[in-house]
Each structure stands twice: as C-alpha cells, then as structure tokens.
Coordinates of C-alpha atoms in Angstrom, one line a residue:
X475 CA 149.8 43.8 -145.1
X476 CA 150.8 42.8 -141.3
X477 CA 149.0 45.4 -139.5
X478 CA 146.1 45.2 -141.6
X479 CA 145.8 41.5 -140.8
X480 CA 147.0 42.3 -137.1
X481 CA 144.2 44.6 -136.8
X482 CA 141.1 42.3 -138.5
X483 CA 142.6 39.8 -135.8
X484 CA 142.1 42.2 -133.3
X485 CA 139.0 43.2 -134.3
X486 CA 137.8 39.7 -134.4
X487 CA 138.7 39.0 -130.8
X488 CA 137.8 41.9 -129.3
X489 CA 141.2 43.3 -128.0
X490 CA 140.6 46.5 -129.8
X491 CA 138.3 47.2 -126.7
X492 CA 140.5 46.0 -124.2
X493 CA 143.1 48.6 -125.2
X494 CA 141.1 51.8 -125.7
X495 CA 138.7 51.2 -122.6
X496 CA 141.4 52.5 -119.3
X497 CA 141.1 49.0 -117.0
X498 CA 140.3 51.5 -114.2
X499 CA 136.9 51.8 -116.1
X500 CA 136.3 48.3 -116.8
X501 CA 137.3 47.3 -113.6
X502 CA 134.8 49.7 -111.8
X503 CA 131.6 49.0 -114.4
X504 CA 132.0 45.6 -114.0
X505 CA 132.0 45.8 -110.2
X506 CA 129.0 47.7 -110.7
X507 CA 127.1 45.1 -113.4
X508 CA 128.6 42.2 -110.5
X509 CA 126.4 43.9 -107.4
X510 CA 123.3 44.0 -110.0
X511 CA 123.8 40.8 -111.6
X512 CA 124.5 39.4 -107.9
X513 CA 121.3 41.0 -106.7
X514 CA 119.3 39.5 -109.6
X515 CA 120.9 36.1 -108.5
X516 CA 119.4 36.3 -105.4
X517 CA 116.1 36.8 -106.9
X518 CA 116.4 33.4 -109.1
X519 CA 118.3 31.6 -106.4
X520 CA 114.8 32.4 -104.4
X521 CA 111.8 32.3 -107.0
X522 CA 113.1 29.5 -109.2
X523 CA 112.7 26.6 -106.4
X524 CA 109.7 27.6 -105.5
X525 CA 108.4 27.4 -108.7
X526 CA 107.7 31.5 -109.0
X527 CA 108.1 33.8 -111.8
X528 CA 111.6 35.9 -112.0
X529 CA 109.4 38.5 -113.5
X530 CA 106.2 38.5 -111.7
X531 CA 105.8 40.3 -109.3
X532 CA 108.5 42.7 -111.0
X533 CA 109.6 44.3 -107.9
X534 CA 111.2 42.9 -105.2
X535 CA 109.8 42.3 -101.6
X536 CA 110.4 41.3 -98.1
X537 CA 110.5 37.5 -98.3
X538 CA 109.0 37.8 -94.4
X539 CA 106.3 41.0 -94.7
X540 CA 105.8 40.7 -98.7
X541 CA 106.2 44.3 -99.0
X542 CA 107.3 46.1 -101.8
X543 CA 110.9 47.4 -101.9
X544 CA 111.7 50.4 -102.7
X545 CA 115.4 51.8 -104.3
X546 CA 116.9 52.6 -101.1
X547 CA 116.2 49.1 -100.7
X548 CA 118.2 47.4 -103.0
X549 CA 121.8 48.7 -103.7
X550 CA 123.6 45.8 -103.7
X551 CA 125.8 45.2 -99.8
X552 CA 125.2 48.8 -98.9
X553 CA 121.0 48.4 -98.2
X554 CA 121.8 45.2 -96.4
X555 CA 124.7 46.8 -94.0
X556 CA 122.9 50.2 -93.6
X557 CA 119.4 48.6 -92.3
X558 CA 121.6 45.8 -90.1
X559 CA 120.5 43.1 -91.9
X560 CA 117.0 43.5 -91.0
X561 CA 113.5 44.5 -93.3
X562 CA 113.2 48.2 -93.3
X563 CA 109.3 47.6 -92.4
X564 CA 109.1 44.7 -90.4
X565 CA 112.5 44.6 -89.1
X566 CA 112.8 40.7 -89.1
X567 CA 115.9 39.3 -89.9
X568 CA 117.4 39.3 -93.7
X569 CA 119.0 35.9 -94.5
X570 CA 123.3 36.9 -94.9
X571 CA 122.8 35.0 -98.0
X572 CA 121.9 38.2 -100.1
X573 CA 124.6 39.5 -99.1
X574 CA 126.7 36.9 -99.6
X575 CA 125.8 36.0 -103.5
X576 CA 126.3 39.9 -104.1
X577 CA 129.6 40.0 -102.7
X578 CA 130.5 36.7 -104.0
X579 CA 129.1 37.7 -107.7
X580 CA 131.1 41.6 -107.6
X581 CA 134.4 39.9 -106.4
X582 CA 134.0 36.6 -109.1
X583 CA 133.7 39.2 -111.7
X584 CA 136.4 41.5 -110.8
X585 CA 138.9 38.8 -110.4
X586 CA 137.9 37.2 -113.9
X587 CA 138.0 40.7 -115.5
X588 CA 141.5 41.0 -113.9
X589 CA 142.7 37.8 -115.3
X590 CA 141.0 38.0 -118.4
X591 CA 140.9 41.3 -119.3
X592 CA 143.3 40.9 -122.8
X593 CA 140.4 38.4 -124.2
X594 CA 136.5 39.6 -123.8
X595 CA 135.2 37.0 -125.3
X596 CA 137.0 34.4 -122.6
X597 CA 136.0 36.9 -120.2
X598 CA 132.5 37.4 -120.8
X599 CA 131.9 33.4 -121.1
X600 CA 133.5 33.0 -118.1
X601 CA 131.5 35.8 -116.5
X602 CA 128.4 34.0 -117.8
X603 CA 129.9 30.6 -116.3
X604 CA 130.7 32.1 -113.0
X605 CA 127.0 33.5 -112.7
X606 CA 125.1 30.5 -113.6
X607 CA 127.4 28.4 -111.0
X608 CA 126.7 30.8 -108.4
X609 CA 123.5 30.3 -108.4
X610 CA 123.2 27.0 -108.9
X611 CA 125.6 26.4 -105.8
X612 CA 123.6 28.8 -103.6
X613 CA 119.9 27.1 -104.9
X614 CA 121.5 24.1 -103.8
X615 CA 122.7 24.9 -100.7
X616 CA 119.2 26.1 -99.9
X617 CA 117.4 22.9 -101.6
X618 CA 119.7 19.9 -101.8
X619 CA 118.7 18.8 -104.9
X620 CA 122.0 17.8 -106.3
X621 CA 123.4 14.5 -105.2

C-alpha cells in the first residue's frame, strides 16, 4: 500500500520524470529551449512597445535595413559573436542587448533547472516567472515606463 501511494504521489508531482530523464539531458535541452525562448524575448521586448505584432511579419529582420533574416542568422549568441555584432547585410551595429537577454534567459533557466530540478512543476512556474521578468526588465530599461 506504501509504494502504491508513493508512486500516485509521484506521479502527481512530476518527480517520476525527474528520475528517469539523466539531468545531463535536461540540463542541455533546457539550455537549448533558454537560447530560443531568449531569442523570442528579444522579439517581444522589441515589437510590443512599439505597438507591432509578435507574429507579423513572422520572420525576423534587421531592426536597421529591415531585411529578412535568414537561419544562419539567428542561433541564439553564436550569430551575434560570429558576424561581430554587426547586420550580415548592412553591417550597422546590432544593439548587445540581444545578446544579452539570450544569455541572460539560457543561464536563468539552467540555474533554476539546477535548483529545481526534483520539482517540475516549481520549476517550470518559475521558468515561466523568470521569462516574463526578463522581459519586462529589459522593455523597461528600453522605455521607462515603470515608475
């Protein structure tokens, strides 16, 4: 009777997964997810002030030329470092704030995974938490709309 309530516990909070998936794994997909969901930060952090759509246009351009970015573009910290911070097409200067929200975002979520790794559902609100904060710190920063 223990094990069989130990294991609907379990299997209500989620740390069945925790134990089966190697943290290795996790660790690395969610370091993955953090770039992308860091990039896509970037994209509300820059659109939603300005009153734009997140998904119109639904590719991502040069904020300076407007031209359409292509994959070799966008992998999250490596695009940015590889071109030297500059627009592949019109080579003006990229703002070190893309960066900055990617790295930010991948290193929030590994550190929270870390941490919280035992309890997915803590983890993943706080993931959620973490993101929305992000960007509202960084839409901030570039609008000052917060007292």
């Amino acid at each position: 009777m223990f094990n069989l309530i130990h294991a609907t516990d379990n299997a209500l909070t989620g740390a069945w997964l925790a134990r089966d998936i190697p943290r290795w794994l996790t660790i690395w997909l969610v370091g993955t997810v953090a770039l992308a969901i860091g990039s896509f930060l970037n994209v509300v952090i820059w659109r939603l002030p300005q009153g734009k759509s997140l998904i119109n246009p639904s590719s991502s351009f040069c904020p300076n030329c407007l031209h359409s970015l292509h994959g070799i573009d966008l992998i999250p910290l490596l695009s940015f470092l590889m071109q030297g911070g500059k627009c592949r097409y019109c080579k003006q200067p990229i703002s070190w704030r893309y960066f900055n929200v990617e790295l930010l975002t991948g290193l929030t979520f590994l550190v929270i995974t870390y941490r919280f790794w035992q309890t997915p559902t803590n983890c993943i609100a706080l993931l959620l938490f973490s993101a929305v904060m992000i960007s509202i710190f960084f839409t901030d920063l570039d609008t000052f709309t917060i007292p």
